Structure formats: C-alpha cells, structure tokens
XYZ file of C-alpha atoms in Angstrom:
734
model
C 0.000 0.000 0.000
C 2.728 2.484 0.873
C 4.723 1.628 -2.247
C 1.667 2.498 -4.320
C 0.911 5.583 -2.250
C 4.396 7.037 -2.785
C 5.671 5.482 -6.015
C 2.712 4.331 -8.150
C 3.819 5.884 -11.434
C 7.381 4.626 -10.959
C 6.012 1.115 -10.472
C 3.796 1.453 -13.537
C 6.400 2.857 -15.937
C 9.081 0.361 -14.885
C 6.624 -2.481 -15.431
C 5.599 -1.069 -18.821
C 9.216 -0.767 -19.934
C 9.964 -4.386 -19.019
C 6.732 -5.632 -20.601
C 7.287 -3.746 -23.863
C 4.238 -1.537 -23.343
C 5.722 1.953 -23.530
C 4.205 2.639 -26.966
C 0.730 2.510 -25.445
C 1.388 5.712 -23.522
C 4.384 7.329 -25.263
C 3.573 6.687 -28.905
C 5.371 5.377 -32.006
C 8.863 6.462 -30.904
C 8.875 3.608 -28.382
C 7.951 0.783 -30.772
C 11.560 -0.353 -31.324
C 12.218 -0.327 -27.585
C 9.058 -2.347 -26.986
C 10.098 -4.816 -29.677
C 13.405 -5.399 -27.912
C 11.782 -6.064 -24.540
C 9.154 -8.297 -26.169
C 11.937 -10.242 -27.871
C 13.802 -10.809 -24.594
C 10.431 -11.780 -23.143
C 10.607 -10.489 -19.571
C 6.813 -10.443 -19.151
C 6.449 -13.904 -20.698
C 9.018 -15.211 -18.228
C 7.301 -13.411 -15.340
C 3.831 -14.701 -16.243
C 5.126 -18.265 -16.332
C 6.906 -17.751 -13.003
C 3.801 -16.247 -11.390
C 1.705 -19.252 -12.409
C 4.395 -21.666 -11.266
C 4.840 -19.995 -7.882
C 1.079 -19.815 -7.312
C 0.811 -23.535 -8.062
C 3.681 -24.284 -5.676
C 1.801 -22.455 -2.918
C 4.895 -21.199 -1.147
C 5.343 -18.222 1.143
C 6.460 -16.083 -1.789
C 3.135 -16.591 -3.588
C 1.176 -15.686 -0.468
C 3.270 -12.563 0.051
C 2.866 -11.504 -3.588
C -0.900 -11.955 -3.393
C -1.070 -9.857 -0.241
C 1.155 -7.232 -1.841
C -1.020 -7.098 -4.960
C -4.092 -6.646 -2.773
C -2.399 -3.737 -1.006
C -1.442 -1.995 -4.236
C -4.943 -2.432 -5.624
C -6.537 -1.202 -2.407
C -4.722 2.070 -2.958
C -5.472 2.257 -6.691
C -9.168 1.538 -6.175
C -9.426 4.430 -3.715
C -8.047 6.924 -6.240
C -10.176 9.270 -8.285
C -8.666 10.630 -11.526
C -7.874 14.037 -9.955
C -5.768 12.147 -7.383
C -3.610 10.301 -9.908
C 0.130 11.041 -9.734
C 1.034 13.899 -12.049
C 2.720 11.729 -14.673
C -0.530 9.829 -15.338
C -2.283 13.151 -15.894
C 0.430 14.514 -18.201
C 0.412 11.366 -20.315
C -3.370 10.953 -20.220
C -3.789 7.437 -18.942
C -4.969 5.655 -15.793
C -3.185 3.075 -13.617
C -4.186 -0.525 -14.256
C -4.942 -2.992 -11.477
C -1.712 -4.526 -10.209
C -0.981 -8.253 -10.553
C 1.522 -10.908 -9.537
C 2.842 -10.936 -13.097
C 3.531 -7.208 -12.882
C 5.519 -7.638 -9.675
C 7.599 -10.432 -11.181
C 8.050 -8.490 -14.425
C 9.607 -5.687 -12.372
C 11.834 -8.281 -10.738
C 12.848 -9.575 -14.154
C 13.687 -6.003 -15.197
C 16.098 -5.642 -12.264
C 17.600 -9.018 -13.112
C 18.059 -8.136 -16.778
C 19.651 -4.812 -15.887
C 22.326 -6.662 -13.906
C 22.938 -9.495 -16.363
C 21.795 -8.322 -19.797
C 25.189 -7.672 -21.313
C 26.293 -8.267 -24.891
C 30.025 -8.552 -24.270
C 30.287 -11.605 -26.529
C 29.125 -9.592 -29.525
C 31.529 -6.742 -28.835
C 34.359 -9.216 -28.334
C 33.367 -10.892 -31.592
C 33.820 -7.564 -33.374
C 37.254 -7.136 -31.790
C 38.272 -10.599 -32.985
C 37.124 -9.668 -36.488
C 39.211 -6.507 -36.439
C 42.363 -7.641 -34.626
C 42.363 -11.435 -34.665
C 41.922 -13.806 -31.717
C 45.391 -13.396 -30.202
C 45.354 -9.594 -30.199
C 41.780 -9.422 -28.904
C 42.752 -11.723 -26.044
C 45.644 -9.431 -25.180
C 43.319 -6.424 -25.073
C 40.730 -8.297 -22.998
C 42.569 -11.137 -21.235
C 40.673 -14.130 -19.952
C 41.747 -13.376 -16.377
C 41.941 -9.682 -15.429
C 45.360 -8.078 -15.669
C 47.129 -6.529 -12.711
C 46.694 -6.957 -8.973
C 43.429 -8.715 -8.101
C 41.739 -9.549 -4.800
C 39.072 -12.163 -5.601
C 36.399 -12.693 -2.982
C 37.489 -16.331 -2.729
C 41.240 -16.020 -2.087
C 43.421 -18.900 -3.239
C 42.395 -19.556 -16.143
C 40.617 -18.821 -18.633
C 41.898 -19.361 -22.187
C 40.541 -17.284 -25.060
C 39.925 -19.325 -28.166
C 37.970 -19.504 -31.367
C 37.535 -17.374 -34.455
C 34.841 -14.945 -35.452
C 31.620 -16.560 -36.708
C 29.136 -13.706 -36.385
C 28.792 -11.149 -39.169
C 29.443 -7.470 -38.559
C 25.906 -6.534 -39.594
C 24.236 -9.015 -37.238
C 26.348 -8.003 -34.239
C 25.789 -4.300 -34.842
C 22.035 -4.785 -35.261
C 21.711 -6.539 -31.906
C 23.835 -3.920 -30.143
C 21.744 -1.139 -31.715
C 18.506 -2.717 -30.473
C 19.910 -3.292 -26.993
C 20.986 0.356 -26.743
C 17.357 1.451 -27.193
C 16.469 -0.252 -23.919
C 19.252 1.309 -21.837
C 17.304 4.344 -20.554
C 14.639 2.077 -19.045
C 16.868 -0.414 -17.255
C 18.079 0.171 -13.658
C 21.467 -1.192 -14.596
C 24.742 -0.971 -12.756
C 26.247 2.136 -14.289
C 28.989 4.017 -12.526
C 31.375 1.079 -12.189
C 29.516 -1.460 -10.125
C 28.942 -1.781 -6.376
C 30.655 -2.292 -3.029
C 30.014 -4.437 0.019
C 32.154 -5.659 2.870
C 31.822 -7.044 6.377
C 34.286 -7.028 9.259
C 34.425 -9.789 11.886
C 33.760 -9.037 15.545
C 37.393 -9.609 16.516
C 38.392 -6.638 14.308
C 35.667 -4.116 15.299
C 35.310 -1.727 18.201
C 31.952 -3.269 19.138
C 33.093 -6.891 19.297
C 30.394 -7.801 16.753
C 30.462 -7.612 12.959
C 29.895 -4.425 10.976
C 28.532 -4.653 7.429
C 28.530 -2.095 4.593
C 26.792 -2.181 1.223
C 26.302 0.397 -1.494
C 24.940 -0.774 -4.855
C 26.000 1.446 -7.749
C 23.054 1.900 -10.084
C 21.790 4.661 -12.308
C 20.626 7.802 -10.545
C 16.965 8.642 -10.996
C 14.133 10.545 -9.370
C 12.040 9.053 -7.909
C 14.942 7.087 -6.466
C 15.395 3.400 -7.230
C 15.029 2.410 -3.576
C 12.349 2.979 -0.953
C 13.467 2.781 2.669
C 11.099 0.864 4.891
C 10.656 -0.808 8.235
C 8.329 -3.725 8.876
C 7.476 -5.664 12.028
C 5.121 -8.621 12.276
C 4.461 -11.153 15.016
C 5.599 -14.738 14.647
C 3.406 -16.732 12.273
C 2.807 -20.170 10.848
C 2.488 -20.862 7.144
C 1.911 -24.295 5.599
C 2.694 -25.857 8.960
C 6.048 -24.080 9.277
C 6.651 -21.653 12.134
C 8.393 -18.375 11.329
C 9.852 -15.837 13.769
C 8.104 -12.879 12.154
C 9.560 -10.015 10.194
C 11.601 -7.347 11.955
C 13.113 -5.613 8.980
C 14.768 -2.319 8.189
C 16.384 -1.502 4.884
C 15.925 -0.934 1.155
C 12.945 -2.130 -0.845
C 12.228 -1.817 -4.567
C 8.843 -0.274 -5.431
C 6.777 -3.023 -7.000
C 8.354 -5.922 -5.093
C 7.600 -7.069 -1.504
C 11.000 -7.791 0.044
C 14.088 -6.141 1.514
C 17.082 -6.365 -0.811
C 19.440 -4.660 1.664
C 19.165 -4.371 5.425
C 18.944 -6.225 8.696
C 16.399 -8.174 10.715
C 18.276 -7.646 13.973
C 19.967 -11.038 13.835
C 21.620 -11.003 10.426
C 22.439 -8.343 7.837
C 22.946 -8.607 4.080
C 23.679 -6.703 0.893
C 24.539 -7.493 -2.718
C 26.931 -6.548 -5.469
C 26.647 -7.735 -9.036
C 28.820 -10.715 -9.921
C 28.969 -9.649 -13.560
C 28.971 -13.238 -14.734
C 28.668 -14.158 -18.408
C 25.268 -15.833 -18.483
C 24.181 -14.912 -22.030
C 25.425 -16.868 -25.042
C 24.731 -16.268 -28.718
C 24.131 -18.818 -31.474
C 24.173 -18.330 -35.237
C 21.147 -20.342 -36.323
C 20.477 -22.187 -39.601
C 16.869 -21.670 -40.699
C 14.957 -23.433 -43.444
C 14.351 -21.526 -46.700
C 10.782 -20.680 -45.655
C 11.985 -19.471 -42.239
C 9.769 -21.763 -40.163
C 12.326 -24.341 -38.959
C 15.813 -24.386 -37.477
C 18.520 -27.014 -37.758
C 19.979 -28.691 -34.681
C 22.096 -31.826 -34.576
C 21.283 -32.727 -38.181
C 17.514 -32.537 -37.699
C 14.958 -29.795 -38.325
C 12.588 -28.418 -35.705
C 9.747 -25.877 -35.903
C 10.473 -22.414 -34.553
C 8.517 -21.371 -31.504
C 6.579 -18.224 -32.420
C 5.315 -15.704 -29.867
C 2.674 -13.287 -31.112
C 3.342 -9.932 -29.454
C 0.960 -7.278 -30.847
C 2.089 -3.821 -29.727
C -0.610 -1.219 -29.189
C 0.569 2.264 -30.093
C -0.877 5.499 -28.776
C -2.563 7.182 -31.720
C -1.274 4.562 -34.136
C -3.220 1.323 -33.935
C -1.418 -1.988 -33.439
C 1.980 -3.208 -34.665
C 1.836 -6.913 -35.477
C 5.097 -8.142 -33.949
C 6.273 -11.734 -33.721
C 9.211 -13.283 -31.879
C 10.825 -16.424 -33.288
C 12.753 -18.711 -30.951
C 14.886 -21.825 -31.231
C 15.856 -24.286 -28.523
C 18.496 -21.771 -27.424
C 16.159 -18.818 -27.059
C 14.711 -15.860 -28.946
C 16.207 -14.758 -32.272
C 17.493 -11.226 -31.734
C 18.349 -10.341 -35.316
C 17.716 -11.530 -38.846
C 19.999 -8.904 -40.347
C 22.155 -11.111 -42.573
C 22.261 -13.883 -39.995
C 19.747 -15.336 -37.588
C 21.241 -14.997 -34.111
C 19.569 -16.344 -30.976
C 20.391 -15.777 -27.318
C 20.483 -18.348 -24.551
C 20.220 -16.689 -21.157
C 19.683 -17.677 -17.545
C 16.956 -15.010 -17.426
C 14.496 -17.755 -18.441
C 15.084 -19.374 -15.026
C 13.940 -16.282 -13.159
C 11.103 -16.899 -10.710
C 12.198 -18.182 -7.288
C 14.217 -15.113 -6.296
C 11.468 -13.663 -4.114
C 11.333 -16.940 -2.183
C 15.091 -16.641 -1.713
C 14.967 -13.026 -0.562
C 12.059 -13.624 1.833
C 14.024 -16.520 3.305
C 17.033 -14.239 3.782
C 14.777 -11.588 5.333
C 13.625 -14.174 7.887
C 16.934 -16.002 8.403
C 18.411 -16.102 11.891
C 21.754 -17.732 11.093
C 24.129 -18.672 8.284
C 22.551 -22.100 7.724
C 19.174 -20.517 7.044
C 20.807 -17.801 4.933
C 22.588 -20.385 2.770
C 19.479 -22.536 2.466
C 17.581 -19.521 1.131
C 20.444 -18.378 -1.125
C 20.168 -21.681 -2.957
C 16.964 -20.368 -4.566
C 18.611 -17.153 -5.786
C 19.411 -17.939 -9.392
C 19.029 -14.772 -11.477
C 20.902 -12.450 -11.606
C 24.131 -13.803 -10.124
C 25.000 -11.714 -7.062
C 27.764 -11.501 -4.473
C 25.620 -11.596 -1.343
C 27.437 -10.505 1.800
C 26.385 -11.686 5.248
C 26.957 -10.958 8.920
C 25.217 -12.061 12.125
C 25.403 -11.536 15.887
C 25.269 -15.200 16.878
C 27.829 -16.454 19.377
C 30.395 -14.365 21.234
C 31.632 -12.422 18.179
C 29.198 -13.193 15.372
C 29.992 -14.496 11.902
C 30.656 -13.038 8.449
C 30.587 -14.479 4.949
C 30.064 -13.862 1.264
C 29.105 -16.010 -1.670
C 28.643 -15.542 -5.421
C 25.156 -16.917 -5.814
C 23.316 -17.678 -9.054
C 23.192 -19.903 -12.086
C 26.562 -20.185 -13.851
C 26.296 -22.305 -17.021
C 28.768 -25.108 -17.651
C 29.504 -24.997 -21.379
C 30.370 -27.931 -23.608
C 33.137 -27.443 -26.170
C 33.205 -23.641 -26.241
C 34.400 -20.854 -23.949
C 31.365 -18.575 -24.078
C 33.392 -15.563 -25.222
C 32.220 -15.800 -28.858
C 29.002 -16.807 -30.643
C 28.937 -20.385 -31.915
C 27.092 -22.434 -34.526
C 23.558 -23.057 -33.268
C 23.083 -26.138 -35.469
C 26.015 -27.944 -33.854
C 24.618 -30.068 -31.026
C 28.067 -30.475 -29.478
C 27.821 -26.870 -28.256
C 25.539 -26.018 -25.378
C 24.928 -25.827 -21.662
C 25.276 -29.127 -19.844
C 24.498 -27.953 -16.322
C 25.328 -25.277 -13.775
C 28.130 -24.817 -11.272
C 27.215 -26.697 -8.074
C 26.140 -24.438 -5.224
C 28.961 -25.703 -3.001
C 31.530 -24.772 -5.670
C 30.370 -21.204 -6.220
C 32.992 -18.688 -5.009
C 32.543 -18.059 -1.291
C 34.348 -17.177 1.912
C 33.133 -17.725 5.495
C 34.764 -16.436 8.679
C 38.182 -16.103 6.983
C 41.360 -15.684 9.031
C 41.763 -12.171 7.608
C 38.685 -11.082 9.566
C 36.879 -9.459 6.643
C 35.078 -10.272 3.398
C 34.272 -7.959 0.503
C 33.264 -7.644 -3.143
C 33.517 -4.797 -5.629
C 32.480 -6.535 -8.868
C 36.046 -7.747 -9.322
C 36.802 -11.269 -10.515
C 35.333 -13.437 -7.731
C 37.486 -16.529 -8.218
C 41.237 -17.134 -7.958
C 43.441 -18.275 -10.861
C 42.970 -21.967 -11.505
C 39.306 -22.007 -10.425
C 37.715 -25.066 -12.015
C 34.626 -23.271 -13.317
C 36.270 -20.074 -14.562
C 34.700 -20.237 -18.022
C 31.261 -20.624 -16.429
C 31.539 -17.303 -14.636
C 33.101 -15.384 -17.508
C 36.075 -13.193 -18.254
C 35.101 -9.516 -18.064
C 34.936 -8.086 -14.559
C 35.609 -4.782 -12.857
C 39.312 -3.843 -13.178
C 39.748 -4.259 -9.421
C 40.855 -0.809 -8.269
C 38.054 -0.486 -5.698
C 38.836 -3.978 -4.420
C 42.468 -2.964 -3.927
C 41.420 0.051 -1.882
C 38.961 -1.679 0.436
C 41.478 -4.486 0.985
C 44.080 -1.864 1.892
C 41.720 -0.113 4.307
C 40.429 -3.263 5.989
C 43.860 -4.863 6.303
C 45.194 -1.690 7.918
C 42.557 -1.355 10.644
C 42.241 -3.982 13.369
C 39.680 -2.021 15.407
C 37.124 -0.834 12.869
C 34.460 1.566 14.113
C 31.065 2.507 12.725
C 32.515 5.895 11.771
C 35.400 4.218 9.946
C 32.937 2.128 7.936
C 31.271 5.335 6.787
C 34.610 6.879 5.867
C 35.519 3.792 3.838
C 32.269 4.087 1.910
C 32.968 7.767 1.199
C 36.646 7.204 0.358
C 37.929 8.918 -2.812
C 41.501 7.616 -3.131
C 42.146 6.381 -6.676
C 44.360 3.274 -6.580
C 44.979 3.498 -10.330
C 46.625 6.865 -9.623
C 48.435 5.345 -6.661
C 49.928 2.805 -9.050
C 50.753 4.951 -12.090
C 51.469 8.501 -10.923
C 55.029 7.406 -9.957
C 55.513 6.307 -13.577
C 54.390 9.743 -14.782
C 56.839 11.443 -12.446
C 59.697 9.212 -13.644
C 58.785 9.540 -17.317
C 58.161 13.293 -17.618
C 61.678 14.493 -16.883
C 61.624 17.399 -19.336
C 58.248 19.206 -19.290
C 57.420 20.851 -22.602
C 56.844 24.284 -21.049
C 56.076 26.098 -17.825
C 52.434 24.995 -17.758
C 53.480 21.351 -18.052
C 55.982 21.913 -15.233
C 53.331 23.411 -12.944
C 50.954 20.536 -13.683
C 53.701 18.029 -12.952
C 54.352 19.745 -9.621
C 50.672 19.250 -8.725
C 51.079 15.488 -9.148
C 54.341 15.483 -7.180
C 52.523 16.803 -4.104
C 49.251 14.924 -4.573
C 47.879 12.254 -2.218
C 45.953 10.387 -4.997
C 42.582 11.503 -3.626
C 39.962 12.838 -6.035
C 38.771 15.760 -3.910
C 36.376 18.158 -5.591
C 38.759 21.038 -4.761
C 41.857 19.251 -6.079
C 43.612 20.456 -9.237
C 45.944 17.453 -9.372
C 42.826 15.264 -9.637
C 41.937 17.017 -12.901
C 45.421 16.439 -14.315
C 45.259 12.750 -13.408
C 41.780 12.219 -14.844
C 42.591 13.688 -18.230
C 45.952 11.938 -18.284
C 44.074 8.630 -17.907
C 41.862 9.445 -20.874
C 44.729 10.516 -23.117
C 47.019 7.690 -22.044
C 44.459 5.129 -23.224
C 43.729 7.168 -26.348
C 47.388 7.696 -27.261
C 48.166 4.015 -26.709
C 45.311 2.290 -28.495
C 43.442 4.744 -30.754
C 45.895 4.506 -33.648
C 45.650 0.702 -33.785
C 41.873 0.871 -33.462
C 41.692 3.401 -36.304
C 43.993 1.326 -38.507
C 41.741 -1.712 -37.936
C 38.568 0.331 -38.573
C 37.519 -0.418 -34.992
C 37.270 3.098 -33.547
C 33.644 2.534 -32.512
C 34.567 -0.437 -30.316
C 35.351 -0.421 -26.608
C 38.965 0.128 -25.639
C 40.612 -2.129 -23.033
C 40.009 -1.618 -19.340
C 42.568 0.599 -17.672
C 44.110 -2.260 -15.704
C 45.244 -3.776 -19.012
C 47.096 -0.557 -19.805
C 48.496 -0.444 -16.270
C 49.773 -3.991 -16.711
C 51.443 -3.126 -20.023
C 53.068 -0.078 -18.438
C 54.556 -2.032 -15.560
C 55.254 -5.421 -17.111
C 55.554 -4.867 -20.865
C 56.627 -1.242 -21.464
C 57.924 -2.007 -24.971
C 54.666 -3.652 -26.117
C 53.761 -2.991 -29.750
C 50.566 -1.292 -28.509
C 52.739 1.695 -27.569
C 53.969 2.005 -31.166
C 52.447 4.726 -33.330
C 50.862 3.393 -36.523
C 48.735 6.435 -37.353
C 50.868 7.406 -40.363
C 50.579 3.973 -41.947
C 54.122 3.080 -40.956
C 55.200 1.803 -37.563
C 56.991 4.291 -35.333
C 58.439 2.211 -32.491
C 57.698 3.722 -29.079
C 57.621 2.606 -25.460
C 55.475 3.409 -22.434
C 57.677 6.340 -21.434
C 57.175 8.073 -24.786
C 53.408 7.630 -24.685
C 53.219 8.803 -21.048
C 55.011 12.010 -22.066
C 52.645 12.533 -24.982
C 49.537 11.811 -22.893
C 50.644 14.113 -20.104
C 51.198 16.989 -22.529
C 47.869 16.255 -24.265
C 46.061 16.369 -20.897
C 47.712 19.669 -19.947
C 46.886 21.186 -23.332
C 43.270 20.098 -23.026
C 42.913 21.545 -19.526
C 44.565 24.781 -20.671
C 41.943 25.091 -23.400
C 39.141 24.358 -20.926
C 40.221 26.417 -17.920
C 43.191 28.562 -18.865
C 46.991 28.312 -18.394
C 47.073 28.225 -14.574
C 47.099 24.582 -13.374
C 46.357 25.533 -9.756
C 42.920 26.721 -10.931
C 42.008 23.451 -12.637
C 39.647 22.415 -9.841
C 38.175 18.934 -10.282
C 34.780 20.002 -8.955
C 34.508 22.604 -11.733
C 34.670 19.785 -14.259
C 33.081 16.852 -12.479
C 29.446 16.545 -11.414
C 26.698 14.231 -10.230
C 23.309 14.514 -11.896
C 19.944 12.980 -10.985
C 17.592 12.775 -14.003
C 13.855 12.405 -13.557
C 12.490 9.032 -14.634
C 9.869 10.975 -16.591
C 12.577 12.756 -18.580
C 11.245 16.151 -17.473
C 14.139 18.492 -16.717
C 12.075 20.435 -14.170
C 11.802 17.259 -12.080
C 15.521 16.435 -12.351
C 18.169 17.621 -9.908
C 21.753 18.723 -10.470
C 24.364 18.965 -11.693
C 26.207 19.058 -8.355
C 29.966 19.490 -8.081
C 31.480 16.175 -6.984
C 34.663 14.409 -5.970
C 35.587 10.823 -6.753
C 35.977 9.177 -10.154
C 35.572 5.876 -11.959
C 37.876 3.945 -9.592
C 37.186 5.384 -6.122
C 35.067 3.537 -3.563
C 32.752 6.554 -3.591
C 32.414 6.141 -7.313
C 31.397 8.894 -9.720
C 32.341 7.756 -13.205
C 32.786 10.141 -16.101
C 32.672 13.923 -16.076
C 28.921 13.877 -15.440
C 28.080 10.888 -13.268
C 24.478 9.769 -13.738
C 25.074 6.674 -11.654
C 26.814 5.689 -8.461
C 25.921 4.687 -4.893
C 22.140 4.319 -5.055
C 21.865 3.210 -1.410
C 24.394 3.294 1.401
C 24.014 1.224 4.538
C 26.251 0.622 7.550
C 24.859 -2.134 9.776
C 25.925 -2.541 13.417
C 25.265 -6.126 14.508
C 26.008 -5.257 18.127
C 23.185 -2.741 18.234
C 21.152 -2.661 15.010
C 19.456 0.560 16.191
C 22.780 2.312 15.563
C 22.695 1.272 11.911
C 22.744 3.963 9.247
C 21.501 4.419 5.710
C 20.971 7.048 3.049
C 20.038 7.197 -0.607
C 19.854 9.994 -3.198
C 16.319 11.294 -3.423
C 13.408 10.906 -1.061
C 10.534 8.624 -0.168
C 7.904 10.315 -2.337
C 7.517 10.145 -6.076
C 5.438 13.320 -5.981
C 7.668 16.177 -7.201
C 5.532 18.650 -5.221
C 6.305 16.855 -1.962
C 9.165 17.953 0.283
C 10.021 14.245 0.467
C 10.725 14.017 -3.275
C 14.391 14.931 -2.794
C 14.889 15.801 0.891
C 17.633 13.169 1.362
C 19.684 14.496 -1.532
C 21.542 17.741 -0.831
C 21.690 17.978 2.960
C 22.419 14.301 3.550
C 23.537 12.167 0.608
C 25.695 14.721 -1.207
C 27.118 15.938 2.112
C 28.234 12.451 3.139
C 25.693 12.266 5.963
C 23.658 9.229 6.971
C 20.331 8.827 8.743
C 19.814 6.335 11.557
C 17.524 3.424 10.939
C 14.160 4.059 12.518
C 13.047 1.580 15.166
C 9.314 1.325 15.744
C 8.866 -2.250 16.963
C 5.269 -1.746 18.114
C 2.313 0.618 17.819
C 2.984 2.331 21.142
C 6.475 3.315 20.082
C 5.089 4.873 16.907
C 2.486 6.906 18.726
C 5.057 8.068 21.253
C 7.383 9.288 18.511
C 7.072 12.359 16.355
C 5.762 11.071 13.018
C 4.267 12.746 9.987
C 1.300 10.452 9.415
C -0.138 7.090 10.397
C -2.082 4.801 8.071
C -4.324 2.215 9.699
C -5.489 -0.590 7.386
C -8.371 -2.686 8.721
C -9.649 -5.986 7.302
C -12.843 -5.611 5.280
C-alpha cells in the first residue's frame, strides 16, 4: 500500500518498460524499444513464473498476493484528480496490479544486472584484430593486482563466426532499452563485512552500497516492517523485523537487517548470455539442430501504439532462445533469465533467516541475476561473516562462451550449472573481513572459470577496500562510513610514480606546474583538487594515445577500448609492447610506455589549458566533475543537479565520467552489536510526488554531504504513537 501511495507511477512505468508496453502511452517512438523487450520476453518469463509460484503455494506466492491486494486497495481508492502527475500529463490511468507485474519488475532488475552483450563486442574485436590480439586487449583473467572474494584460467579461443551486420544490429537494439533499465552504471557496487574480533563493538559491521543509475524518484524505498511470529503451511516463522531498502513493485528487503543477520549485494557480472548463429529453413519456419529440423517457436506480441493502432510483432525462438536479429544472420540468445522466478522466495528466506545455515538454504533459490551476497550475524560471542557468489553459472560444452557459436552444432551447449557448493565463497576467513567490488570473484585456476566469464571490474576499488580493511584492526562505525565515502584512486596510486619518472623534461612552464601538482598529490579525487583534474585527463589521453591509432587502422574506432588495468599492466610489465607504437601514419613508429606517457601528459595539460586557462592551480576537479539525478519521466524540471562532486571511476565513492548519472544508489552501515545504531541514506526521497518535500529531501543535505540517517526503530504501535511522526495509516480488514 505504501509503495503504491508514494511510487505508483514509478512502479507502472518500470513495469511497462519491461513488458514492452511503452508505446501505449508514449507513442510510435517507443515501438523499437518495446520490440526489444518483447523479444527478450521479460513479461512472458514473469507470467510463467507467477503461475508456477502460485501452483507451488509457497510463502512467496502468499506474500505476492497480499502485496497485490495492497497496491490495488490504494489504486481503487483513487479518483482521476488524485492520480500522480505523470498519469495526468500522459493521459492514462493506472491498471490494477498483478503478480505478473511484480515479477516483471523483478525480471527487469535481473536483466539490468545481467543483460550484457560482451560476446558480440568481443566478436567484433576478434574480427578486427584477430583472436590473439583481442585476447591481449581483454585477457581471460583480469590483468594486474586482483583480490578475488574467494582467495586462493581462462583461455581465449575460437575465431569470429558472427557477421558485422548481425552483431551491430543486436547492439543497436539493446541500446534502445538502456534508458529504461536500472542497470549498474557508474562502475559497479561495493560491500564488505568485518568480523567481531576486528571491530570496536566486538560484533560484525557490514557495509553495502549498490551502484546503479541515478533517478528521481529514487530506485530504492526505505522501509521498516514488524510482524508477530506466524505459521504458514505448517512451518513456524519468527516474524519479520526488517529495516532496509525495498524496490517499489516488489515485496521484500534487498538490503538491510532483521536484527539477527544483515545482508547486501553486489553484481557478480557473470557471463550468463550466449549467442548462437542459427540455420533456418528456406521458408523461415524451422531451425537445424544436430542434423535434424525443428519448428520455430513463435510468440505473437501485438504492440498497441498510442494514436497509431497496433503493430503486429512476432518473436521467433529456437531451442536456445529468442532470435534477436535476422539482419544477414539469424542470431539467438540463450540466457539464464528464463530461469527467473524463485528469487522472491530466496529473498524472503534471507529476510527471515536467523543464522548462516538458514541464509545459505535460502540463497540456494537465488538464481538470477548472479550476485555476491554478503552476510553478517550476531550469533555467538563475536558473530559471523561471509560472502558467496550466488546464481546460475552455465557449464559450457566445447566452447568458452566468449564468442558466438554455430547453433546447429549439437556439441555446443549448456550441460548444467556450477554446483552451489563450488560457487565462489568465503566464510569467517582468518583475515577477519570479506568484501566484493564486482572484481573477478574466483582465484586463478578455479575449475569453473569459463562458467563465470572473463570480463569483470578492473579491481581498483577492491584494492582500496582491501588496503583499508587490512590496515585497521579495530574498525568503528565511523570508519565504515569513511571507507564508503573514500575517494583515493588506486589506479593513480599505481601509475602517478611512472608519470613522475617519465616526464623528466616538461614541454613548457604549464606542463611543469601541472607536474608539480602530481608530485605533491595524495591520490585523492577531492572536488577542490587540481591534481585530480590532471590525473583524470591523463588517464583518458594515455588510453587514447596508446590504443586509438591501432583501433583506427583496424577500422575499430567505434569499439570499446581495453580496461585501464590492461594498460596499467602493459606499463609495468611490458613497457615495450607494440601497442605503444604509433601506426597512425601507416608506418610503424616504435615507441615505449615512457614516450606515450610524455605525450599523454602533454595532451592532458593542453586540453585543460583550453578548458580552464593556463594556470594549473585553478584546474579544480569540482569545476569539471558533477553528479546529476535525471527524472524518470525525462522532465528536466523534475531532475536535480548537476552538483559538483569528488571521486571518479575507480574510487570507492564512485562517480564515473565527467557527469556521473550513476553511483551509490543506497548506502548502509549495519551494526550487529546494536542494530538501532545502523545507518543508511540514498539519493532522493521517499515520495515520487515532485511537489512533496520528500521528493528529494535526502539528496543535498544528507547524501551529497556524506551524511547518513539512523535506521528508525518502531517495533510496536505504542512506540510509533510516542514518537514524532508525519502520518499514520491504519489498514483494517474488510
């Protein structure tokens, strides 16, 4: 009921996006976006899951049904003048809510965290550079220093099979969906937990801050819920005593604590989507597999268009999954998204869990998307901590998963999933802490490496949190906050010494002044730092000056350049690599890392001089770098920002790019000694009504200022009435 009261239009538009129903309210411009979502089939998957869960009769089905009743109780009490403003502006009314709509929203979150097309982009790189060079640019195991969550390889292989036209068509279609997906922009997420023997309280402390796109209304809705103990299907439950982050449209707590345990997630970033070049019959009704022909599955997906009738759209599918393109080739996608459905059961079990056994038993049902779920409890004299990469990781037969393969060849395919016990995990380690920052979760030599994939975060945030946690044996609640807000760039920590050694003869006085800034810099991306600006633009030019000439020569300038840790690794371990050579003139000019560092440094200084003038001390990072919070409606009047910001792509307090439209979407610091001391904040406010003071009241004075708010604690009705509150809603049966 309160989700609907405060966020009804957000719930509606996010459902419509996932279901491919934006054209109904936004018109013909959304037809291509709707076609993409219909092809992926999130609502089809959700409808099947809703029916399956209802038939199973589990706690998740009962909770969904109660949730749907609550949403509809609010909707049914609305008169058109009371509709949220976006309904009025777009001229439509909210529909009754359903279990399928809730699960479709869940599928949208899942797709946002797993719906990558890295294989297609890698395929294009292989076409342009060849398999060996592509593997050097994007190695199977991340380059440089890594701290996998399970302390302790992947081999790139194959040739390009997919045509340029087919790959580009799929990537073009996928890009249309980006604005509607709450994906992990801004370089991923953080979580960590510290054991009781390393904290000032003697019990674990747990942090989590998922990095998702910024939006208003905010992605999360903070809530507190208390219920008495209950029995369901003959099983006794302790009751819900929950505080944390909920997602409007879904009845569970994705981050938070129940007083006994605490939890939070980061995205594993596993490769769980594979692509198959299919062989279709001449009339386009059958596909070949293993020497036999089978009829295509056809989904009729008529798209109603505001002011434009109905678009007759059909989705063809093979045994692998839906065909995403027929541009030159017929390419299908096999994805674990089709297994989505039991995640609410998993999350409700975690919400109710009292110990690690119950937590792990519930995590078994979390399949999509793969997540690094962190855990802490207050059981025993000093509690327990742990983390596990939880989800479905496909075991592939006869191919690595990095490139599309022949769909007619029955020797290729998924033959199972990584056993739960073998998923990367760490429990009560001797180090006294666990963490994840979207870095590679497994150590070299991990048996199921190809099942999890090969493209992960470069690992700079993981280096920093490891450094902070290893250096503090008496971690306080305040320290946990400072870690979350930390803006030291470990890429700078690694490579600034190389700049200082390489640039021995600055080109002019401006270069010399800029170099002096780096000489006295502490590698922190403060908003008032000028050295931070020099470093940031050096990073951009160093990558550009190293790789852009080869990319241009291979006609690959529109493709993604390597992650910065690959360039760091070349600088330190292979400074005479051919990638440092200059091939822009058509002939090879042999260079080394030192030469390119000098060029990149001068290019960065020249660029900053053009932007801000010839006085390096005035090149303040916060004059160039901002956070922005766009309205989900797209209306600029309902957006907020830009706000001057510190941090960058590689800091724990991440703010990627010059204008960061993504980053920490929720911050929590959980105290397992006294959960009432726990803290949280998110950018925005509880209300989706832009005329409400609660639309953005958490943003400027709290979130952007690095402040947190204490978790509320209203365990019973008397405590609510005795506390200053804004309003009370009493819902009575009948």
